[in-house]
Amino acid sequence: MATSEELQAEEREVLESIFEGDENFKLVDASSYQCTVYSVSNPDKTLAVRIHWPSQYPEVIPNFSLDLSHNNQIPPSVKASILSQLKTVAEENMGVSMTYLLVDWLKDNVDNLIPSGLKKEEVKSEQLTKRQKNKLTNFGNSQTRGRDWVDIIRHLSQTGSTGPE
């Protein structure tokens, strides 16, 4: 029977051939992969998962992480549910190379895993008129802009320039 290291090397080679050129599936290090899946029906539903193989993999399930910036819009309760379902699928396939199977399962189920209505928050800045902007920058002063510069120039002209001596 092949060792865990041999099985991992074989699976790594298979994954590289399957996902060659796919920007959504990346090798992070020798035992970790990052996969981003997109919903076909709803472009707002996306999910990024990091899959890490422990040294005993595939005899034990891989570790999963959703703590990636791509998933910031997903609430913690939904992340916990996704991780739980991923672990269930992995436990059903323990003992065999399962990374491709897990990625394929994620692609097929991304619509069901992420509830509808979750969207990345878009920050819209309030459009202010020029007058509103001036009021904000004058901090409530009724005096016109540039008044301070006029005072500075008047003061400098009265004191005279002391140029280099």
PDB file of C-alpha atoms in Angstrom:
ATOM      1  CA  MET A   1       0.000   0.000   0.000  1.00  0.00           C
ATOM      2  CA  ALA A   2       1.230   3.482  -0.842  1.00  0.00           C
ATOM      3  CA  THR A   3       2.245   5.887   1.903  1.00  0.00           C
ATOM      4  CA  SER A   4       0.441   9.136   2.611  1.00  0.00           C
ATOM      5  CA  GLU A   5       3.316  11.072   1.023  1.00  0.00           C
ATOM      6  CA  GLU A   6       3.086   9.035  -2.190  1.00  0.00           C
ATOM      7  CA  LEU A   7      -0.690   9.441  -2.333  1.00  0.00           C
ATOM      8  CA  GLN A   8      -0.345  13.204  -1.790  1.00  0.00           C
ATOM      9  CA  ALA A   9       2.288  13.483  -4.532  1.00  0.00           C
ATOM     10  CA  GLU A  10       0.044  11.544  -6.901  1.00  0.00           C
ATOM     11  CA  GLU A  11      -2.992  13.698  -6.058  1.00  0.00           C
ATOM     12  CA  ARG A  12      -0.941  16.889  -6.413  1.00  0.00           C
ATOM     13  CA  GLU A  13       0.093  15.811  -9.914  1.00  0.00           C
ATOM     14  CA  VAL A  14      -3.504  14.980 -10.870  1.00  0.00           C
ATOM     15  CA  LEU A  15      -4.798  18.315  -9.507  1.00  0.00           C
ATOM     16  CA  GLU A  16      -2.114  20.241 -11.394  1.00  0.00           C
ATOM     17  CA  SER A  17      -3.143  18.568 -14.651  1.00  0.00           C
ATOM     18  CA  ILE A  18      -6.875  19.129 -14.043  1.00  0.00           C
ATOM     19  CA  PHE A  19      -6.644  22.744 -12.888  1.00  0.00           C
ATOM     20  CA  GLU A  20      -3.724  23.861 -15.058  1.00  0.00           C
ATOM     21  CA  GLY A  21      -4.315  27.497 -16.023  1.00  0.00           C
ATOM     22  CA  ASP A  22      -7.361  27.858 -13.732  1.00  0.00           C
ATOM     23  CA  GLU A  23      -6.886  31.069 -11.741  1.00  0.00           C
ATOM     24  CA  ASN A  24      -9.578  29.980  -9.269  1.00  0.00           C
ATOM     25  CA  PHE A  25      -7.549  27.004  -8.025  1.00  0.00           C
ATOM     26  CA  LYS A  26      -4.104  27.758  -6.655  1.00  0.00           C
ATOM     27  CA  LEU A  27      -1.373  25.841  -4.903  1.00  0.00           C
ATOM     28  CA  VAL A  28      -0.577  27.851  -1.740  1.00  0.00           C
ATOM     29  CA  ASP A  29       2.222  25.603  -0.516  1.00  0.00           C
ATOM     30  CA  ALA A  30       3.171  21.912  -0.767  1.00  0.00           C
ATOM     31  CA  SER A  31       0.120  20.830   1.227  1.00  0.00           C
ATOM     32  CA  SER A  32      -2.410  23.664   0.821  1.00  0.00           C
ATOM     33  CA  TYR A  33      -4.715  24.746  -1.961  1.00  0.00           C
ATOM     34  CA  GLN A  34      -7.008  27.722  -2.319  1.00  0.00           C
ATOM     35  CA  CYS A  35     -10.129  27.434  -4.401  1.00  0.00           C
ATOM     36  CA  THR A  36     -12.653  30.111  -5.355  1.00  0.00           C
ATOM     37  CA  VAL A  37     -16.037  28.990  -6.657  1.00  0.00           C
ATOM     38  CA  TYR A  38     -18.687  31.151  -8.304  1.00  0.00           C
ATOM     39  CA  SER A  39     -22.391  30.638  -8.686  1.00  0.00           C
ATOM     40  CA  VAL A  40     -23.527  30.327 -12.288  1.00  0.00           C
ATOM     41  CA  SER A  41     -26.965  31.778 -11.537  1.00  0.00           C
ATOM     42  CA  ASN A  42     -25.951  34.570  -9.132  1.00  0.00           C
ATOM     43  CA  PRO A  43     -22.579  36.328  -9.520  1.00  0.00           C
ATOM     44  CA  ASP A  44     -22.868  37.732  -5.957  1.00  0.00           C
ATOM     45  CA  LYS A  45     -22.532  34.219  -4.538  1.00  0.00           C
ATOM     46  CA  THR A  46     -18.834  33.401  -4.391  1.00  0.00           C
ATOM     47  CA  LEU A  47     -16.846  31.394  -1.911  1.00  0.00           C
ATOM     48  CA  ALA A  48     -13.116  30.984  -1.316  1.00  0.00           C
ATOM     49  CA  VAL A  49     -11.858  27.943   0.590  1.00  0.00           C
ATOM     50  CA  ARG A  50      -8.376  26.986   1.699  1.00  0.00           C
ATOM     51  CA  ILE A  51      -7.799  23.227   1.884  1.00  0.00           C
ATOM     52  CA  HIS A  52      -4.777  22.032   3.876  1.00  0.00           C
ATOM     53  CA  TRP A  53      -3.617  18.427   3.876  1.00  0.00           C
ATOM     54  CA  PRO A  54      -2.317  17.131   7.204  1.00  0.00           C
ATOM     55  CA  SER A  55       0.654  14.759   6.988  1.00  0.00           C
ATOM     56  CA  GLN A  56      -1.663  11.705   7.326  1.00  0.00           C
ATOM     57  CA  TYR A  57      -3.988  12.805   4.498  1.00  0.00           C
ATOM     58  CA  PRO A  58      -5.882  11.043   2.824  1.00  0.00           C
ATOM     59  CA  GLU A  59      -6.313   8.734   5.822  1.00  0.00           C
ATOM     60  CA  VAL A  60      -7.633  11.783   7.718  1.00  0.00           C
ATOM     61  CA  ILE A  61      -9.778  14.601   6.387  1.00  0.00           C
ATOM     62  CA  PRO A  62      -8.114  17.827   5.265  1.00  0.00           C
ATOM     63  CA  ASN A  63      -8.414  21.064   7.235  1.00  0.00           C
ATOM     64  CA  PHE A  64     -10.662  23.747   5.786  1.00  0.00           C
ATOM     65  CA  SER A  65     -10.535  27.495   6.245  1.00  0.00           C
ATOM     66  CA  LEU A  66     -12.952  30.194   5.126  1.00  0.00           C
ATOM     67  CA  ASP A  67     -10.984  32.958   6.878  1.00  0.00           C
ATOM     68  CA  LEU A  68     -10.078  34.711   3.652  1.00  0.00           C
ATOM     69  CA  SER A  69     -10.798  38.317   2.742  1.00  0.00           C
ATOM     70  CA  HIS A  70     -12.940  37.119  -0.149  1.00  0.00           C
ATOM     71  CA  ASN A  71     -15.494  35.774   2.362  1.00  0.00           C
ATOM     72  CA  ASN A  72     -15.886  38.926   4.472  1.00  0.00           C
ATOM     73  CA  GLN A  73     -19.517  39.350   3.398  1.00  0.00           C
ATOM     74  CA  ILE A  74     -20.476  35.893   4.683  1.00  0.00           C
ATOM     75  CA  PRO A  75     -21.757  35.831   8.295  1.00  0.00           C
ATOM     76  CA  PRO A  76     -19.946  33.539  10.781  1.00  0.00           C
ATOM     77  CA  SER A  77     -23.014  31.298  11.196  1.00  0.00           C
ATOM     78  CA  VAL A  78     -23.094  30.612   7.440  1.00  0.00           C
ATOM     79  CA  LYS A  79     -19.338  29.928   7.422  1.00  0.00           C
ATOM     80  CA  ALA A  80     -19.792  27.416  10.259  1.00  0.00           C
ATOM     81  CA  SER A  81     -22.551  25.670   8.317  1.00  0.00           C
ATOM     82  CA  ILE A  82     -20.399  25.486   5.175  1.00  0.00           C
ATOM     83  CA  LEU A  83     -17.461  24.044   7.139  1.00  0.00           C
ATOM     84  CA  SER A  84     -19.736  21.477   8.778  1.00  0.00           C
ATOM     85  CA  GLN A  85     -21.095  20.327   5.417  1.00  0.00           C
ATOM     86  CA  LEU A  86     -17.596  20.183   3.911  1.00  0.00           C
ATOM     87  CA  LYS A  87     -16.396  18.022   6.807  1.00  0.00           C
ATOM     88  CA  THR A  88     -19.358  15.674   6.336  1.00  0.00           C
ATOM     89  CA  VAL A  89     -18.524  15.207   2.652  1.00  0.00           C
ATOM     90  CA  ALA A  90     -14.849  14.692   3.525  1.00  0.00           C
ATOM     91  CA  GLU A  91     -15.649  12.105   6.223  1.00  0.00           C
ATOM     92  CA  GLU A  92     -17.757  10.146   3.717  1.00  0.00           C
ATOM     93  CA  ASN A  93     -14.693   9.945   1.433  1.00  0.00           C
ATOM     94  CA  MET A  94     -11.973   9.386   4.032  1.00  0.00           C
ATOM     95  CA  GLY A  95      -9.164   7.162   2.802  1.00  0.00           C
ATOM     96  CA  VAL A  96      -9.274   8.338  -0.814  1.00  0.00           C
ATOM     97  CA  SER A  97      -7.913  11.408  -2.551  1.00  0.00           C
ATOM     98  CA  MET A  98     -10.784  13.851  -2.218  1.00  0.00           C
ATOM     99  CA  THR A  99      -9.629  17.386  -3.030  1.00  0.00           C
ATOM    100  CA  TYR A 100     -11.091  17.363  -6.551  1.00  0.00           C
ATOM    101  CA  LEU A 101     -14.292  15.826  -5.208  1.00  0.00           C
ATOM    102  CA  LEU A 102     -14.580  18.578  -2.570  1.00  0.00           C
ATOM    103  CA  VAL A 103     -13.972  21.362  -5.095  1.00  0.00           C
ATOM    104  CA  ASP A 104     -16.530  19.825  -7.452  1.00  0.00           C
ATOM    105  CA  TRP A 105     -19.027  19.517  -4.564  1.00  0.00           C
ATOM    106  CA  LEU A 106     -18.481  23.202  -3.699  1.00  0.00           C
ATOM    107  CA  LYS A 107     -19.076  24.237  -7.311  1.00  0.00           C
ATOM    108  CA  ASP A 108     -22.307  22.227  -7.439  1.00  0.00           C
ATOM    109  CA  ASN A 109     -23.608  23.499  -4.092  1.00  0.00           C
ATOM    110  CA  VAL A 110     -22.434  27.126  -3.841  1.00  0.00           C
ATOM    111  CA  ASP A 111     -25.992  28.339  -4.543  1.00  0.00           C
ATOM    112  CA  ASN A 112     -27.357  26.335  -1.612  1.00  0.00           C
ATOM    113  CA  LEU A 113     -24.476  27.075   0.752  1.00  0.00           C
ATOM    114  CA  ILE A 114     -24.725  30.867   0.615  1.00  0.00           C
ATOM    115  CA  PRO A 115     -28.153  32.375   1.306  1.00  0.00           C
ATOM    116  CA  SER A 116     -29.613  34.820  -1.168  1.00  0.00           C
ATOM    117  CA  GLY A 117     -29.452  38.490  -0.323  1.00  0.00           C
ATOM    118  CA  LEU A 118     -25.852  38.455   0.856  1.00  0.00           C
ATOM    119  CA  LYS A 119     -24.016  41.066  -1.131  1.00  0.00           C
ATOM    120  CA  LYS A 120     -20.735  42.781  -0.680  1.00  0.00           C
ATOM    121  CA  GLU A 121     -21.374  46.098   0.979  1.00  0.00           C
ATOM    122  CA  GLU A 122     -20.919  48.966  -1.375  1.00  0.00           C
ATOM    123  CA  VAL A 123     -19.880  52.211   0.210  1.00  0.00           C
ATOM    124  CA  LYS A 124     -21.432  55.141  -1.581  1.00  0.00           C
ATOM    125  CA  SER A 125     -20.155  58.538  -0.721  1.00  0.00           C
ATOM    126  CA  GLU A 126     -22.749  61.241  -0.332  1.00  0.00           C
ATOM    127  CA  GLN A 127     -22.684  63.767  -3.147  1.00  0.00           C
ATOM    128  CA  LEU A 128     -22.198  67.238  -1.680  1.00  0.00           C
ATOM    129  CA  THR A 129     -22.637  70.549  -3.435  1.00  0.00           C
ATOM    130  CA  LYS A 130     -19.795  73.053  -3.497  1.00  0.00           C
ATOM    131  CA  ARG A 131     -21.568  75.189  -0.902  1.00  0.00           C
ATOM    132  CA  GLN A 132     -22.002  72.183   1.430  1.00  0.00           C
ATOM    133  CA  LYS A 133     -18.313  71.297   1.068  1.00  0.00           C
ATOM    134  CA  ASN A 134     -17.325  74.906   1.870  1.00  0.00           C
ATOM    135  CA  LYS A 135     -19.485  74.872   4.995  1.00  0.00           C
ATOM    136  CA  LEU A 136     -17.807  71.658   6.128  1.00  0.00           C
ATOM    137  CA  THR A 137     -14.290  72.970   5.529  1.00  0.00           C
ATOM    138  CA  ASN A 138     -14.950  76.354   7.204  1.00  0.00           C
ATOM    139  CA  PHE A 139     -16.095  74.580  10.378  1.00  0.00           C
ATOM    140  CA  GLY A 140     -19.010  76.930  10.870  1.00  0.00           C
ATOM    141  CA  ASN A 141     -17.111  80.195  10.228  1.00  0.00           C
ATOM    142  CA  SER A 142     -19.098  82.710   8.258  1.00  0.00           C
ATOM    143  CA  GLN A 143     -15.905  84.305   6.975  1.00  0.00           C
ATOM    144  CA  THR A 144     -14.865  83.640   3.418  1.00  0.00           C
ATOM    145  CA  ARG A 145     -12.113  81.279   2.454  1.00  0.00           C
ATOM    146  CA  GLY A 146      -8.674  82.787   2.031  1.00  0.00           C
ATOM    147  CA  ARG A 147      -9.142  85.460   4.691  1.00  0.00           C
ATOM    148  CA  ASP A 148      -6.227  84.067   6.688  1.00  0.00           C
ATOM    149  CA  TRP A 149      -3.903  84.386   3.667  1.00  0.00           C
ATOM    150  CA  VAL A 150      -4.825  88.022   3.207  1.00  0.00           C
ATOM    151  CA  ASP A 151      -3.926  88.716   6.844  1.00  0.00           C
ATOM    152  CA  ILE A 152      -0.607  86.903   6.527  1.00  0.00           C
ATOM    153  CA  ILE A 153       0.356  88.798   3.364  1.00  0.00           C
ATOM    154  CA  ARG A 154      -0.622  92.150   4.942  1.00  0.00           C
ATOM    155  CA  HIS A 155       1.485  91.349   8.022  1.00  0.00           C
ATOM    156  CA  LEU A 156       4.512  90.339   5.940  1.00  0.00           C
ATOM    157  CA  SER A 157       4.301  93.495   3.817  1.00  0.00           C
ATOM    158  CA  GLN A 158       4.257  95.669   6.960  1.00  0.00           C
ATOM    159  CA  THR A 159       7.226  93.942   8.615  1.00  0.00           C
ATOM    160  CA  GLY A 160       9.322  93.993   5.503  1.00  0.00           C
ATOM    161  CA  SER A 161      11.612  91.322   4.236  1.00  0.00           C
ATOM    162  CA  THR A 162      14.797  90.731   6.180  1.00  0.00           C
ATOM    163  CA  GLY A 163      16.613  89.002   3.317  1.00  0.00           C
ATOM    164  CA  PRO A 164      20.093  87.522   3.728  1.00  0.00           C
ATOM    165  CA  GLU A 165      22.614  89.863   5.269  1.00  0.00           C
TER     166      GLU A 165
END
